[in-house]
């Protein structure tokens, strides 16, 4: 049985790993989690923007304001 984690532990563990950030608008951003703060503001590296499952844009670094984030999950990129 796996040990339960609180969200803070999970987020600390995935820094430097590939993630998917889903926004309230339905747009996904996929990239390497560089850092985040207590307001869930997120910095990503090697960022790709997806809308309706289709790649729309590629960015080097991206900053996502926390109040737009629906969820963040690990990616198998």
Coordinates of N, CA and C in Angstrom, one line a residue:
X1 N 0.8 -1.2 0.0 CA 0.0 0.0 0.0 C 0.9 1.2 0.0
X2 N 0.6 2.2 -0.9 CA 1.4 3.4 -0.9 C 1.1 4.4 0.1
X3 N 2.1 5.1 0.5 CA 1.9 6.2 1.5 C 1.2 7.4 1.0
X4 N 0.3 7.9 1.7 CA -0.5 9.1 1.2 C 0.4 10.3 1.4
X5 N 0.3 11.2 0.4 CA 1.0 12.5 0.4 C 0.1 13.6 0.5
X6 N 0.5 14.7 1.1 CA -0.3 15.9 1.0 C 0.1 16.7 -0.3
X7 N -0.7 17.6 -0.8 CA -0.4 18.2 -2.1 C 1.0 18.9 -2.1
X8 N 1.4 19.5 -1.0 CA 2.7 20.2 -0.9 C 3.8 19.2 -1.1
X9 N 3.8 18.0 -0.5 CA 4.8 17.0 -0.7 C 4.9 16.6 -2.2
X10 N 3.7 16.4 -2.8 CA 3.6 16.0 -4.2 C 4.3 17.0 -5.1
X11 N 4.0 18.3 -4.9 CA 4.5 19.3 -5.7 C 6.0 19.5 -5.5
X12 N 6.5 19.3 -4.3 CA 8.0 19.4 -4.1 C 8.7 18.3 -4.9
X13 N 8.0 17.1 -4.9 CA 8.6 15.9 -5.5 C 8.7 16.0 -7.0
X14 N 7.8 16.8 -7.7 CA 7.7 16.8 -9.1 C 8.5 18.0 -9.8
X15 N 9.1 18.8 -8.9 CA 9.9 19.9 -9.5 C 11.1 19.3 -10.3
X16 N 11.2 19.8 -11.5 CA 12.2 19.3 -12.4 C 11.8 18.1 -13.3
X17 N 10.5 17.7 -13.2 CA 9.9 16.6 -13.9 C 8.9 17.1 -14.9
X18 N 8.6 16.3 -15.9 CA 7.6 16.7 -16.9 C 6.2 16.7 -16.3
X19 N 5.4 17.8 -16.6 CA 4.0 17.9 -16.0 C 3.1 18.4 -17.1
X20 N 1.8 18.2 -16.8 CA 0.7 18.8 -17.6 C 0.0 19.7 -16.7
X21 N -0.2 21.0 -17.1 CA -1.0 22.0 -16.4 C -2.2 22.3 -17.2
X22 N -3.4 22.0 -16.6 CA -4.7 22.2 -17.3 C -5.2 23.5 -16.7
X23 N -5.6 24.4 -17.6 CA -6.2 25.7 -17.2 C -7.7 25.6 -17.2
X24 N -8.3 26.6 -16.5 CA -9.8 26.7 -16.4 C -10.4 26.8 -17.8
X25 N -9.6 27.4 -18.8 CA -10.1 27.6 -20.1 C -10.1 26.3 -21.0
X26 N -9.5 25.2 -20.4 CA -9.4 24.0 -21.1 C -8.1 23.8 -21.9
X27 N -7.2 24.8 -21.9 CA -5.9 24.7 -22.6 C -5.0 23.9 -21.7
X28 N -4.1 23.1 -22.3 CA -3.1 22.3 -21.5 C -1.8 22.9 -21.9
X29 N -0.9 23.0 -20.8 CA 0.5 23.3 -21.0 C 1.3 22.2 -20.5
X30 N 2.3 21.7 -21.4 CA 3.1 20.6 -21.0 C 4.6 21.0 -21.0
X31 N 5.3 20.7 -20.0 CA 6.7 21.1 -19.9 C 7.3 20.6 -18.6
X32 N 8.5 21.1 -18.4 CA 9.3 20.7 -17.2 C 8.9 21.8 -16.1
X33 N 8.5 21.3 -14.9 CA 8.2 22.2 -13.8 C 9.5 22.8 -13.3
X34 N 9.6 24.1 -13.4 CA 10.8 24.8 -12.9 C 10.6 25.2 -11.5
X35 N 9.5 25.8 -11.2 CA 9.2 26.2 -9.8 C 7.7 26.6 -9.7
X36 N 7.3 26.7 -8.4 CA 5.9 27.2 -8.2 C 6.0 27.9 -6.8
X37 N 4.9 28.7 -6.5 CA 4.9 29.3 -5.2 C 3.5 29.0 -4.5
X38 N 3.3 29.6 -3.4 CA 2.1 29.3 -2.6 C 0.8 29.7 -3.2
X39 N 0.9 30.6 -4.3 CA -0.3 31.0 -5.0 C -0.6 30.1 -6.2
X40 N 0.2 29.0 -6.4 CA 0.2 28.1 -7.5 C 0.6 28.8 -8.8
X41 N 1.3 29.9 -8.7 CA 2.0 30.5 -9.9 C 3.0 29.5 -10.3
X42 N 3.1 29.1 -11.6 CA 3.9 28.0 -12.1 C 4.9 28.5 -13.2
X43 N 6.1 28.1 -13.1 CA 7.1 28.4 -14.2 C 7.4 27.0 -14.8
X44 N 7.3 27.0 -16.1 CA 7.6 25.8 -16.9 C 8.7 26.1 -17.9
X45 N 9.5 25.1 -18.2 CA 10.5 25.1 -19.2 C 10.2 24.2 -20.3
X46 N 10.7 24.4 -21.5 CA 10.4 23.6 -22.7 C 8.8 23.4 -22.8
X47 N 8.1 24.5 -22.8 CA 6.7 24.4 -22.7 C 6.0 24.3 -24.1
X48 N 5.0 23.4 -24.1 CA 4.1 23.3 -25.3 C 2.7 23.5 -24.9
X49 N 2.0 24.3 -25.8 CA 0.6 24.6 -25.6 C -0.3 23.7 -26.4
X50 N -1.3 23.1 -25.8 CA -2.2 22.2 -26.5 C -3.6 22.7 -26.3
X51 N -4.4 22.7 -27.4 CA -5.8 23.1 -27.3 C -6.6 22.0 -28.1
X52 N -7.6 21.4 -27.4 CA -8.3 20.3 -28.0 C -7.4 19.2 -28.5
X53 N -6.3 18.9 -27.7 CA -5.4 17.8 -28.0 C -4.4 18.1 -29.1
X54 N -4.5 19.3 -29.7 CA -3.6 19.7 -30.8 C -2.6 20.7 -30.4
X55 N -1.3 20.4 -30.8 CA -0.2 21.3 -30.5 C -0.5 22.7 -31.1
X56 N -0.5 23.7 -30.3 CA -0.7 25.1 -30.9 C 0.6 25.9 -30.9
X57 N 1.4 25.8 -29.9 CA 2.6 26.6 -29.8 C 3.7 25.9 -29.0
X58 N 4.9 26.4 -29.2 CA 6.0 25.9 -28.4 C 6.7 27.2 -27.8
X59 N 7.0 27.1 -26.5 CA 7.7 28.2 -25.8 C 8.9 27.7 -25.1
X60 N 9.9 28.5 -24.9 CA 11.0 28.1 -24.1 C 10.6 28.0 -22.7
X61 N 10.4 29.2 -22.1 CA 9.9 29.3 -20.7 C 8.5 29.9 -20.7
X62 N 7.7 29.5 -19.7 CA 6.4 30.1 -19.6 C 6.0 30.2 -18.1
X63 N 5.3 31.3 -17.8 CA 4.8 31.6 -16.5 C 3.3 31.5 -16.5
X64 N 2.7 30.7 -15.6 CA 1.2 30.6 -15.6 C 0.8 31.1 -14.3
X65 N -0.2 32.0 -14.3 CA -0.7 32.6 -13.1 C -1.6 31.6 -12.4
X66 N -1.4 31.4 -11.1 CA -2.1 30.4 -10.3 C -3.6 30.3 -10.4
X67 N -4.2 31.5 -10.5 CA -5.7 31.5 -10.4 C -6.3 30.9 -11.7
X68 N -5.5 30.7 -12.7 CA -6.0 30.1 -14.0 C -5.8 28.6 -14.0
X69 N -5.2 28.0 -13.0 CA -4.9 26.6 -13.0 C -6.0 25.7 -12.5
X70 N -6.4 24.8 -13.2 CA -7.5 23.8 -12.8 C -6.8 22.7 -12.1
X71 N -5.7 22.1 -12.7 CA -5.0 21.1 -12.0 C -3.6 20.9 -12.6
X72 N -2.7 20.3 -11.9 CA -1.4 20.0 -12.4 C -1.1 18.5 -12.2
X73 N -0.6 17.8 -13.2 CA -0.4 16.3 -13.0 C 1.0 16.0 -13.6
X74 N 1.5 14.8 -13.3 CA 2.7 14.4 -13.8 C 2.4 13.9 -15.3
X75 N 3.5 13.9 -16.1 CA 3.3 13.6 -17.5 C 4.3 12.4 -17.8
X76 N 4.0 11.6 -18.8 CA 4.8 10.6 -19.2 C 5.6 11.0 -20.5
X77 N 5.9 12.2 -20.6 CA 6.5 12.9 -21.8 C 7.8 12.2 -22.1

